[in-house]
Each structure stands twice: as structure tokens, then as C-alpha cells.
Amino acid sequence: MSRKHNFYAGPATMPLEVLEQLRDELVEYQGMGLSIIETSHRSKEYDALHNETIGLVKKLLKVPDNYKILFMQGGATLQFSMIPMNLLAGGKTADIAVTGAWAKKAQEDIKKYGTANVVFDGKANNYMALPKLKDLKLSANAEYLHICSNETIGGIQFKDFPKLAVPYVADMSSDILSRPLPVENFGIIFAGAQKNLGPAGLTLVIIRDDILEKSPDSLGAYLSFKTHVTKVKGKDGAEKTEISLYNTPPVFSVWALNKCLKWIEKMGGAEGMQKHNEAKAKLIYDAINASKGFFNCPVEEANRSTMNIVWTIKKPGLDEAATEALDKAFLKGAEALGMLGLAGHRSVGGFRASIYNACTKESCQALADYMADFAKKNA
Ligand code: PMP
């Protein structure tokens, strides 16, 4: 098989060696005579896998002891409503920085359960610039500040997370574990796994204990964060805490996450991923800059994402139809070279290269070379 250069925004490319390990171990797990995905989630084998995976997240992100790691389902989308249900019960207030399409979705759900106080709205400059988080005027009664650390469609990314008066609740769906983080400044971090951490089906939630304990009892079982941390009596009679084992966890996705985390560890952990991701992004931004305006990235330089790189083609004198034809030619040429997923999101058009953790430097180099060649022939 000749493997494609995969720039899809999610589900997205995974490390080849992880796919191969999953393939090799799918039918039989550790000599058990059955697959891990056929095994009870109450078995000692699954329990060991589950707890090891929690431990790996903690280690790689240096998560302090007063946080829990949950494996949820329902995508990041469920968290848009579950978080205000748990944190804003009784109509409390959350501050929110509206930085693009994904923050807007979160805002809509916050409004259903409490008050969304907008402390930044990027609309005036088309969501192409971000505020400095430490300069935001937070409201006195906010429970938290909602941010989307990386807007997947807009290609815009917060670079620093200074400690604020309230904790961040951060949607990190498209940049989780792509760099180190000061987890202690966050109340909740959540992320669908399907971009940086493996296949779809699992949402990682990192939540501070005191916030989790505040979940109201009025919520249905699955919807309350408290449900996902349960005290049970072990076989030896001793009490132990079970995390994300109240109901059946997404076992395949946990297994794949485990392997992706070990791969990240091998790549140098969060620090190693950051170096790798910055080097990859530089190849493509350099190709944009070198085209002298033929390729145009609208995002302010300081906030350009290392995960989702967006651009358009601009050629003076071309009408809309001719520009559209040139766009199509770009995508067709890319596809002929095995590059997939480069069309911009259907809501904005243009182009987007999603270069998550597992996207290789070779793929980014191939794209940068193609862009240079295309610009030379068409500018
Ligand atoms: N937030 C961000 C930043 C995203 O990129 C996405 C998915 N593209 C979502 C939320 C929604 O995630 P899910 O499909 O897992 O619900």
C-alpha cells in the first residue's frame, strides 16, 4: 500500500506504527484467546489497560493530583452542553471568548443553561485575531472562562494560558497533547480523540476535583461528572475509586489511545510533539510566505495555528470563476500526488492542511514542495 499524505481535519491520520500494532493485536490480546474488544470491561486485563491509559495522560500532560482523567463519549459536542449543565446549574454565568465557529457552538449551549458573558468577540476582524487572555475583562461572578484553544476551521490558536482569576474551561479538540500545558490553570480541558489522539469515539476530559464535586444531583446519571468517579468495594473488601467505569467505556478507543500515548511518549512527550509540530507548520507557512501573496493566510501571524493551516489563492485580475478553476486545479494536482483533505471547511472555502501530531514531516514537506511548484507555474 502506498500511504496517502493525509491532511483531513478529523478523523485524521494516525501513526502508522499504531495502526500496525492495532492490526497485529486485534484478534488476540496478550495471549487471552480473544480480542480486547470482546473482553468484559470488568476484566483484569481491561482494567489494567484503562488505568495505564489514565496514567499516561497524567504523565504526558503533567496533570496535578487534584484532577481526574475521564474517558467520555458523545464527542466534544456533548461537553458543550454537559459542562454548563454541571457548572452553571441555577443560571450561573460563564465568560466566553468567541474566537470562531467552535466557540460559537459552545456559546449557544451555555445560553441554554446559564448566562454566556462575551468577553471577546472576534467578529469585527472576521475571527482572524485573538486577544491576549490576561487582558480580558472578566466578570466578577463568572464560574469559568470558556475558550477554544485552537479553532479548527479558522486556523487560529492561543499560544499561552496565563493564570486568571477564574479557571479556563478549554475545548482542546484540535490541539490536545500537541504541546505542554499549564494544566493547573484549567478547570476542565476536553477534547475529542479523533484528531490528535486516535480514532473517534472517545472524548478526553481532564477535570479539577473541586469542580467535579460541585455537579448537581438533579442531572441524569451519565450527564453528571460525579457519576464518572465512583467509589466501589474491591474483591479484597477495600474501597477503591473507579474512573469512567460507571458504564461501558469506549474500549476500542481507549486501547488505541493507549498506543497513541505511548507513541507520543516515544516522540519526546508533549515537548517533543511541540518541536515536531512547529517544524512541520513552519514548512507550510514558509511556502505561503515565499509565494509573495499568491497564497494568502488571513490569520494574524502571532496566532497562526500549528495544527490547522488555512490559506486562499489570490491572483490579481482573476474573476470569481477563474479563481474557482484555479482552486480546483490546486486540489486536483494535490490529489494526483496523494494529498488528501486539503479543501477548506465547507463553511469558509479556500484550503486547509490539518497537520495533527501523527501527520509526518514528510507529508508537510511534500505539500510545501507542491505549493512552491504550483505558485511558480500559476502566480
Ligand atoms: N470543538 C472543536 C475545536 C472541533 O474541531 C470539533 C470537531 N471538529 C468539535 C468541537 C466537535 O467535536 P465532536 O465531533 O467530537 O463532537
CSV table of C-alpha atoms and ligand atoms in Angstrom, one decimal:
chain,number,residue,atom,x,y,z
A,1,MET,CA,0.0,0.0,0.0
A,2,SER,CA,1.3,3.5,-0.8
A,3,ARG,CA,0.1,5.6,2.1
A,4,LYS,CA,-1.6,8.9,1.3
A,5,HIS,CA,-0.5,12.3,2.6
A,6,ASN,CA,-3.5,12.7,4.9
A,7,PHE,CA,-4.5,16.3,5.8
A,8,TYR,CA,-8.1,15.5,6.9
A,9,ALA,CA,-9.3,17.6,9.7
A,10,GLY,CA,-10.7,14.7,11.7
A,11,PRO,CA,-11.0,11.8,11.9
A,12,ALA,CA,-7.4,12.2,10.9
A,13,THR,CA,-4.2,10.4,10.2
A,14,MET,CA,-2.8,8.1,12.9
A,15,PRO,CA,0.8,7.0,13.5
A,16,LEU,CA,1.4,4.1,11.1
A,17,GLU,CA,3.1,2.0,13.8
A,18,VAL,CA,0.0,2.4,16.0
A,19,LEU,CA,-2.3,1.1,13.2
A,20,GLU,CA,0.0,-1.8,12.6
A,21,GLN,CA,0.1,-2.7,16.3
A,22,LEU,CA,-3.7,-2.5,16.5
A,23,ARG,CA,-3.9,-4.8,13.4
A,24,ASP,CA,-1.5,-7.3,14.8
A,25,GLU,CA,-3.2,-7.4,18.2
A,26,LEU,CA,-6.8,-7.1,17.2
A,27,VAL,CA,-7.7,-10.8,17.0
A,28,GLU,CA,-5.9,-11.9,20.2
A,29,TYR,CA,-4.9,-9.6,23.1
A,30,GLN,CA,-1.9,-10.7,25.2
A,31,GLY,CA,-2.5,-14.5,24.6
A,32,MET,CA,-6.0,-14.4,26.1
A,33,GLY,CA,-7.7,-16.3,23.3
A,34,LEU,CA,-9.9,-13.4,22.4
A,35,SER,CA,-9.7,-9.7,21.4
A,36,ILE,CA,-9.6,-6.9,23.9
A,37,ILE,CA,-12.7,-5.5,22.2
A,38,GLU,CA,-14.5,-8.8,23.0
A,39,THR,CA,-13.4,-8.7,26.6
A,40,SER,CA,-15.5,-7.6,29.6
A,41,HIS,CA,-14.7,-4.0,30.7
A,42,ARG,CA,-14.7,-5.5,34.2
A,43,SER,CA,-11.9,-7.9,33.4
A,44,LYS,CA,-8.5,-7.5,35.0
A,45,GLU,CA,-6.9,-7.2,31.5
A,46,TYR,CA,-9.1,-4.3,30.5
A,47,ASP,CA,-8.8,-2.7,34.0
A,48,ALA,CA,-5.0,-2.7,33.6
A,49,LEU,CA,-5.2,-1.1,30.1
A,50,HIS,CA,-7.7,1.5,31.3
A,51,ASN,CA,-5.7,2.6,34.3
A,52,GLU,CA,-2.4,2.6,32.4
A,53,THR,CA,-4.0,4.9,29.8
A,54,ILE,CA,-5.2,7.3,32.5
A,55,GLY,CA,-1.7,7.2,34.0
A,56,LEU,CA,-0.1,8.0,30.6
A,57,VAL,CA,-2.4,11.1,30.1
A,58,LYS,CA,-1.4,12.3,33.6
A,59,LYS,CA,2.3,11.7,32.9
A,60,LEU,CA,2.4,13.3,29.4
A,61,LEU,CA,0.5,16.4,30.4
A,62,LYS,CA,2.0,16.6,33.9
A,63,VAL,CA,-1.6,16.7,35.3
A,64,PRO,CA,-1.6,17.6,39.1
A,65,ASP,CA,-3.0,15.1,41.6
A,66,ASN,CA,-6.2,17.1,42.2
A,67,TYR,CA,-7.5,16.4,38.6
A,68,LYS,CA,-9.4,13.3,37.2
A,69,ILE,CA,-9.0,12.0,33.7
A,70,LEU,CA,-12.3,10.8,32.2
A,71,PHE,CA,-13.0,8.9,29.0
A,72,MET,CA,-16.4,10.1,27.8
A,73,GLN,CA,-18.5,9.5,24.7
A,74,GLY,CA,-20.7,12.0,22.9
A,75,GLY,CA,-17.8,13.9,21.4
A,76,ALA,CA,-16.7,17.4,22.3
A,77,THR,CA,-20.2,18.3,21.3
A,78,LEU,CA,-21.7,16.7,24.4
A,79,GLN,CA,-19.3,18.7,26.6
A,80,PHE,CA,-20.6,21.9,25.1
A,81,SER,CA,-23.9,21.2,27.0
A,82,MET,CA,-22.6,18.9,29.8
A,83,ILE,CA,-20.2,21.5,31.2
A,84,PRO,CA,-22.8,24.3,31.6
A,85,MET,CA,-25.3,21.7,33.0
A,86,ASN,CA,-22.8,20.8,35.7
A,87,LEU,CA,-21.1,24.1,36.3
A,88,LEU,CA,-23.9,26.7,35.8
A,89,ALA,CA,-26.9,25.0,37.4
A,90,GLY,CA,-29.3,27.6,38.6
A,91,GLY,CA,-28.4,30.0,35.8
A,92,LYS,CA,-24.9,31.0,36.8
A,93,THR,CA,-22.5,32.9,34.5
A,94,ALA,CA,-19.6,31.8,32.3
A,95,ASP,CA,-17.4,34.2,30.5
A,96,ILE,CA,-16.5,33.2,26.9
A,97,ALA,CA,-14.1,34.3,24.3
A,98,VAL,CA,-15.9,34.0,20.9
A,99,THR,CA,-13.0,33.2,18.6
A,100,GLY,CA,-14.7,31.3,15.8
A,101,ALA,CA,-17.1,28.6,14.8
A,102,TRP,CA,-16.4,26.2,17.7
A,103,ALA,CA,-16.5,28.8,20.5
A,104,LYS,CA,-19.8,30.0,19.0
A,105,LYS,CA,-21.3,26.5,19.3
A,106,ALA,CA,-20.2,26.3,22.9
A,107,GLN,CA,-21.8,29.7,23.5
A,108,GLU,CA,-25.1,28.6,22.1
A,109,ASP,CA,-25.2,25.7,24.6
A,110,ILE,CA,-24.1,27.8,27.6
A,111,LYS,CA,-27.1,30.1,26.9
A,112,LYS,CA,-29.5,27.2,27.4
A,113,TYR,CA,-28.3,26.6,31.0
A,114,GLY,CA,-26.9,29.9,32.2
A,115,THR,CA,-25.5,33.2,31.1
A,116,ALA,CA,-22.8,33.5,28.5
A,117,ASN,CA,-20.9,36.7,29.1
A,118,VAL,CA,-18.9,37.5,26.0
A,119,VAL,CA,-15.5,39.0,27.0
A,120,PHE,CA,-14.1,38.9,23.4
A,121,ASP,CA,-15.8,38.6,20.0
A,122,GLY,CA,-13.5,38.3,17.0
A,123,LYS,CA,-16.3,39.0,14.6
A,124,ALA,CA,-15.1,42.5,13.7
A,125,ASN,CA,-12.0,41.2,12.2
A,126,ASN,CA,-13.5,38.0,10.8
A,127,TYR,CA,-12.1,35.8,13.6
A,128,MET,CA,-8.6,36.3,12.3
A,129,ALA,CA,-7.0,37.7,15.5
A,130,LEU,CA,-7.1,36.7,19.2
A,131,PRO,CA,-7.0,38.7,22.4
A,132,LYS,CA,-4.3,38.4,25.0
A,133,LEU,CA,-6.0,36.3,27.6
A,134,LYS,CA,-4.5,38.2,30.5
A,135,ASP,CA,-6.0,41.4,29.2
A,136,LEU,CA,-9.6,40.2,29.1
A,137,LYS,CA,-12.1,42.0,31.5
A,138,LEU,CA,-13.7,39.0,33.2
A,139,SER,CA,-17.0,39.4,35.0
A,140,ALA,CA,-17.0,39.3,38.8
A,141,ASN,CA,-19.4,36.5,39.0
A,142,ALA,CA,-18.1,34.1,36.3
A,143,GLU,CA,-17.6,30.5,37.2
A,144,TYR,CA,-15.1,30.0,34.4
A,145,LEU,CA,-13.8,31.3,31.1
A,146,HIS,CA,-14.6,29.2,28.1
A,147,ILE,CA,-12.0,29.2,25.4
A,148,CYS,CA,-11.4,27.2,22.3
A,149,SER,CA,-7.6,26.8,22.3
A,150,ASN,CA,-7.4,26.1,18.6
A,151,GLU,CA,-10.2,26.9,16.2
A,152,THR,CA,-10.1,24.0,13.7
A,153,ILE,CA,-11.9,25.8,10.9
A,154,GLY,CA,-10.3,29.3,11.4
A,155,GLY,CA,-6.8,28.0,11.9
A,156,ILE,CA,-6.2,30.3,14.9
A,157,GLN,CA,-4.6,29.2,18.2
A,158,PHE,CA,-3.9,30.6,21.6
A,159,LYS,CA,-0.3,30.2,22.5
A,160,ASP,CA,-0.2,31.0,26.2
A,161,PHE,CA,-2.6,30.3,29.1
A,162,PRO,CA,-1.7,32.7,32.0
A,163,LYS,CA,-3.3,32.1,35.3
A,164,LEU,CA,-6.5,34.1,35.5
A,165,ALA,CA,-9.0,34.9,38.3
A,166,VAL,CA,-11.2,32.1,37.1
A,167,PRO,CA,-10.2,28.7,35.7
A,168,TYR,CA,-10.3,28.1,32.0
A,169,VAL,CA,-12.7,25.6,30.5
A,170,ALA,CA,-10.9,24.8,27.3
A,171,ASP,CA,-12.0,23.0,24.1
A,172,MET,CA,-8.8,21.5,23.0
A,173,SER,CA,-10.3,19.1,20.5
A,174,SER,CA,-7.8,20.1,17.8
A,175,ASP,CA,-4.6,20.7,19.7
A,176,ILE,CA,-4.7,18.4,22.8
A,177,LEU,CA,-1.2,17.0,23.5
A,178,SER,CA,0.3,18.9,20.7
A,179,ARG,CA,2.4,20.9,23.2
A,180,PRO,CA,3.0,21.2,27.0
A,181,LEU,CA,0.3,23.0,29.1
A,182,PRO,CA,0.0,24.6,32.5
A,183,VAL,CA,-2.9,22.2,33.4
A,184,GLU,CA,-3.1,23.9,36.9
A,185,ASN,CA,-4.7,27.0,35.3
A,186,PHE,CA,-7.6,25.0,33.9
A,187,GLY,CA,-10.8,23.8,35.5
A,188,ILE,CA,-11.7,21.5,32.6
A,189,ILE,CA,-9.9,20.5,29.4
A,190,PHE,CA,-11.9,18.5,26.9
A,191,ALA,CA,-11.0,17.0,23.5
A,192,GLY,CA,-12.4,14.6,21.1
A,193,ALA,CA,-9.7,12.0,20.4
A,194,GLN,CA,-10.1,11.8,16.6
A,195,LYS,CA,-7.6,14.4,15.7
A,196,ASN,CA,-4.5,14.2,17.9
A,197,LEU,CA,-5.1,11.1,20.0
A,198,GLY,CA,-6.5,8.3,17.9
A,199,PRO,CA,-9.8,7.1,16.4
A,200,ALA,CA,-13.2,8.8,17.1
A,201,GLY,CA,-15.4,7.5,19.9
A,202,LEU,CA,-13.6,8.9,23.0
A,203,THR,CA,-13.6,12.3,24.5
A,204,LEU,CA,-10.9,13.1,26.9
A,205,VAL,CA,-12.0,15.2,29.9
A,206,ILE,CA,-9.5,16.5,32.4
A,207,ILE,CA,-11.4,18.0,35.4
A,208,ARG,CA,-10.3,19.5,38.7
A,209,ASP,CA,-11.7,17.6,41.7
A,210,ASP,CA,-13.5,20.6,43.4
A,211,ILE,CA,-15.3,21.4,40.1
A,212,LEU,CA,-16.4,17.7,39.6
A,213,GLU,CA,-17.7,17.5,43.1
A,214,LYS,CA,-20.0,20.5,42.5
A,215,SER,CA,-22.1,18.6,39.9
A,216,PRO,CA,-25.8,18.9,40.9
A,217,ASP,CA,-27.7,15.8,41.9
A,218,SER,CA,-30.6,16.7,39.6
A,219,LEU,CA,-28.8,15.6,36.4
A,220,GLY,CA,-29.4,12.2,34.7
A,221,ALA,CA,-26.6,9.7,35.6
A,222,TYR,CA,-24.4,10.0,32.5
A,223,LEU,CA,-24.7,13.8,32.4
A,224,SER,CA,-23.3,14.3,35.8
A,225,PHE,CA,-19.5,14.5,36.1
A,226,LYS,CA,-19.7,13.0,39.5
A,227,THR,CA,-21.1,9.7,38.1
A,228,HIS,CA,-17.9,9.0,36.3
A,229,VAL,CA,-15.9,8.8,39.5
A,230,THR,CA,-17.3,6.1,41.7
A,231,LYS,CA,-16.2,4.5,44.9
A,232,VAL,CA,-16.5,0.7,44.9
A,233,LYS,CA,-15.5,-2.1,47.1
A,234,GLY,CA,-12.8,-4.3,45.6
A,235,LYS,CA,-12.7,-8.1,45.9
A,236,ASP,CA,-10.4,-7.7,49.0
A,237,GLY,CA,-13.1,-5.5,50.6
A,238,ALA,CA,-11.1,-2.3,50.4
A,239,GLU,CA,-12.6,0.8,48.9
A,240,LYS,CA,-11.2,2.0,45.6
A,241,THR,CA,-12.1,4.7,43.1
A,242,GLU,CA,-13.2,3.8,39.6
A,243,ILE,CA,-12.8,6.4,36.9
A,244,SER,CA,-15.0,6.2,33.8
A,245,LEU,CA,-16.2,2.7,34.6
A,246,TYR,CA,-19.8,3.6,35.7
A,247,ASN,CA,-21.0,2.2,32.3
A,248,THR,CA,-19.2,0.6,29.3
A,249,PRO,CA,-16.3,2.8,28.2
A,250,PRO,CA,-15.3,3.0,24.5
A,251,VAL,CA,-12.9,0.1,24.8
A,252,PHE,CA,-11.5,0.2,21.3
A,253,SER,CA,-10.8,3.9,21.5
A,254,VAL,CA,-9.2,3.6,24.9
A,255,TRP,CA,-7.0,0.8,23.6
A,256,ALA,CA,-6.0,2.9,20.5
A,257,LEU,CA,-5.5,5.9,22.8
A,258,ASN,CA,-3.1,3.9,24.9
A,259,LYS,CA,-1.0,3.1,21.9
A,260,CYS,CA,-1.0,6.7,20.6
A,261,LEU,CA,0.1,8.0,24.0
A,262,LYS,CA,3.0,5.5,24.0
A,263,TRP,CA,3.9,6.8,20.6
A,264,ILE,CA,3.8,10.4,21.8
A,265,GLU,CA,6.0,9.4,24.7
A,266,LYS,CA,8.5,7.9,22.3
A,267,MET,CA,8.4,11.1,20.3
A,268,GLY,CA,9.6,13.1,23.4
A,269,GLY,CA,6.2,13.7,25.1
A,270,ALA,CA,4.4,17.0,24.9
A,271,GLU,CA,7.7,18.9,24.5
A,272,GLY,CA,8.8,16.6,21.7
A,273,MET,CA,5.4,16.9,20.0
A,274,GLN,CA,5.6,20.7,20.2
A,275,LYS,CA,9.0,20.8,18.4
A,276,HIS,CA,7.8,18.3,15.8
A,277,ASN,CA,4.6,20.3,15.2
A,278,GLU,CA,6.2,23.7,15.0
A,279,ALA,CA,8.8,22.4,12.5
A,280,LYS,CA,6.0,20.9,10.3
A,281,ALA,CA,3.9,24.1,10.4
A,282,LYS,CA,6.9,26.2,9.5
A,283,LEU,CA,7.4,24.3,6.3
A,284,ILE,CA,3.9,25.2,5.1
A,285,TYR,CA,3.8,28.8,6.5
A,286,ASP,CA,7.2,29.4,4.8
A,287,ALA,CA,5.7,28.1,1.5
A,288,ILE,CA,2.8,30.6,1.9
A,289,ASN,CA,5.1,33.5,2.7
A,290,ALA,CA,7.5,32.6,-0.1
A,291,SER,CA,4.7,32.8,-2.6
A,292,LYS,CA,4.6,36.6,-2.2
A,293,GLY,CA,0.8,36.9,-1.8
A,294,PHE,CA,-0.2,34.2,-4.3
A,295,PHE,CA,-1.1,32.1,-1.3
A,296,ASN,CA,-2.7,34.1,1.5
A,297,CYS,CA,-3.1,33.1,5.1
A,298,PRO,CA,-5.6,35.5,6.6
A,299,VAL,CA,-4.7,34.7,10.3
A,300,GLU,CA,-2.6,37.2,12.2
A,301,GLU,CA,0.9,35.9,12.4
A,302,ALA,CA,1.2,35.6,16.2
A,303,ASN,CA,-1.9,33.4,16.4
A,304,ARG,CA,-1.4,31.1,13.4
A,305,SER,CA,-2.2,27.5,14.3
A,306,THR,CA,0.4,24.7,14.3
A,307,MET,CA,-2.5,22.3,13.7
A,308,ASN,CA,-4.8,23.7,11.0
A,309,ILE,CA,-3.2,25.9,8.4
A,310,VAL,CA,-5.6,27.8,6.2
A,311,TRP,CA,-5.0,29.8,3.1
A,312,THR,CA,-6.6,31.0,-0.1
A,313,ILE,CA,-5.2,31.6,-3.6
A,314,LYS,CA,-5.1,35.3,-4.7
A,315,LYS,CA,-4.3,36.3,-8.2
A,316,PRO,CA,-4.9,39.9,-9.3
A,317,GLY,CA,-7.1,40.2,-12.3
A,318,LEU,CA,-8.9,36.9,-12.0
A,319,ASP,CA,-12.7,36.8,-11.7
A,320,GLU,CA,-14.6,34.5,-9.4
A,321,ALA,CA,-15.0,31.7,-12.0
A,322,ALA,CA,-11.3,31.7,-12.9
A,323,THR,CA,-10.3,31.8,-9.2
A,324,GLU,CA,-12.6,28.8,-8.6
A,325,ALA,CA,-11.0,27.0,-11.5
A,326,LEU,CA,-7.5,27.6,-10.1
A,327,ASP,CA,-8.6,26.4,-6.7
A,328,LYS,CA,-9.9,23.2,-8.3
A,329,ALA,CA,-6.7,22.7,-10.2
A,330,PHE,CA,-4.7,23.1,-6.9
A,331,LEU,CA,-6.8,20.4,-5.3
A,332,LYS,CA,-6.6,18.1,-8.3
A,333,GLY,CA,-2.9,18.4,-8.6
A,334,ALA,CA,-2.6,17.7,-4.8
A,335,GLU,CA,-4.7,14.6,-5.1
A,336,ALA,CA,-2.6,13.3,-8.0
A,337,LEU,CA,0.3,13.4,-5.6
A,338,GLY,CA,-1.6,11.5,-3.0
A,339,MET,CA,-2.5,14.5,-0.8
A,340,LEU,CA,-6.0,14.3,0.7
A,341,GLY,CA,-8.2,16.6,2.8
A,342,LEU,CA,-6.9,20.0,1.6
A,343,ALA,CA,-10.2,21.7,0.8
A,344,GLY,CA,-11.1,24.3,3.4
A,345,HIS,CA,-14.1,23.7,5.7
A,346,ARG,CA,-17.4,23.8,3.7
A,347,SER,CA,-18.4,27.0,5.6
A,348,VAL,CA,-15.3,29.0,4.6
A,349,GLY,CA,-13.8,27.5,1.4
A,350,GLY,CA,-10.1,28.0,0.4
A,351,PHE,CA,-7.7,25.4,1.7
A,352,ARG,CA,-6.7,23.9,5.0
A,353,ALA,CA,-4.0,21.5,5.9
A,354,SER,CA,-4.6,19.7,9.2
A,355,ILE,CA,-1.3,18.5,10.4
A,356,TYR,CA,-2.0,16.9,13.8
A,357,ASN,CA,0.5,15.0,15.9
A,358,ALA,CA,0.6,12.0,13.7
A,359,CYS,CA,0.9,13.9,10.4
A,360,THR,CA,4.5,13.3,9.3
A,361,LYS,CA,7.1,15.9,8.4
A,362,GLU,CA,7.5,14.2,5.0
A,363,SER,CA,3.8,14.9,4.3
A,364,CYS,CA,4.3,18.5,5.2
A,365,GLN,CA,7.4,18.8,3.1
A,366,ALA,CA,5.6,17.2,0.2
A,367,LEU,CA,2.8,19.8,0.5
A,368,ALA,CA,5.3,22.7,0.8
A,369,ASP,CA,7.1,21.5,-2.3
A,370,TYR,CA,3.9,21.2,-4.2
A,371,MET,CA,2.8,24.6,-3.1
A,372,ALA,CA,6.1,26.2,-4.3
A,373,ASP,CA,5.8,24.4,-7.6
A,374,PHE,CA,2.2,25.4,-8.1
A,375,ALA,CA,2.9,29.0,-7.2
A,376,LYS,CA,5.8,29.1,-9.7
A,377,LYS,CA,3.6,27.8,-12.5
A,378,ASN,CA,0.5,29.8,-11.8
A,379,ALA,CA,1.3,33.0,-10.0
B,1,PMP,N1,-14.5,21.6,19.0
B,1,PMP,C1,-13.6,21.6,18.1
B,1,PMP,C2,-12.5,22.7,18.2
B,1,PMP,C3,-13.6,20.8,17.0
B,1,PMP,O1,-12.7,20.9,16.0
B,1,PMP,C4,-14.7,19.8,16.9
B,1,PMP,C5,-14.8,18.9,15.7
B,1,PMP,N2,-14.2,19.2,14.5
B,1,PMP,C6,-15.6,19.8,17.9
B,1,PMP,C7,-15.5,20.7,18.9
B,1,PMP,C8,-16.8,18.8,17.8
B,1,PMP,O2,-16.3,17.6,18.1
B,1,PMP,P1,-17.1,16.2,18.1
B,1,PMP,O3,-17.3,16.0,16.6
B,1,PMP,O4,-16.1,15.3,18.7
B,1,PMP,O5,-18.3,16.4,18.9
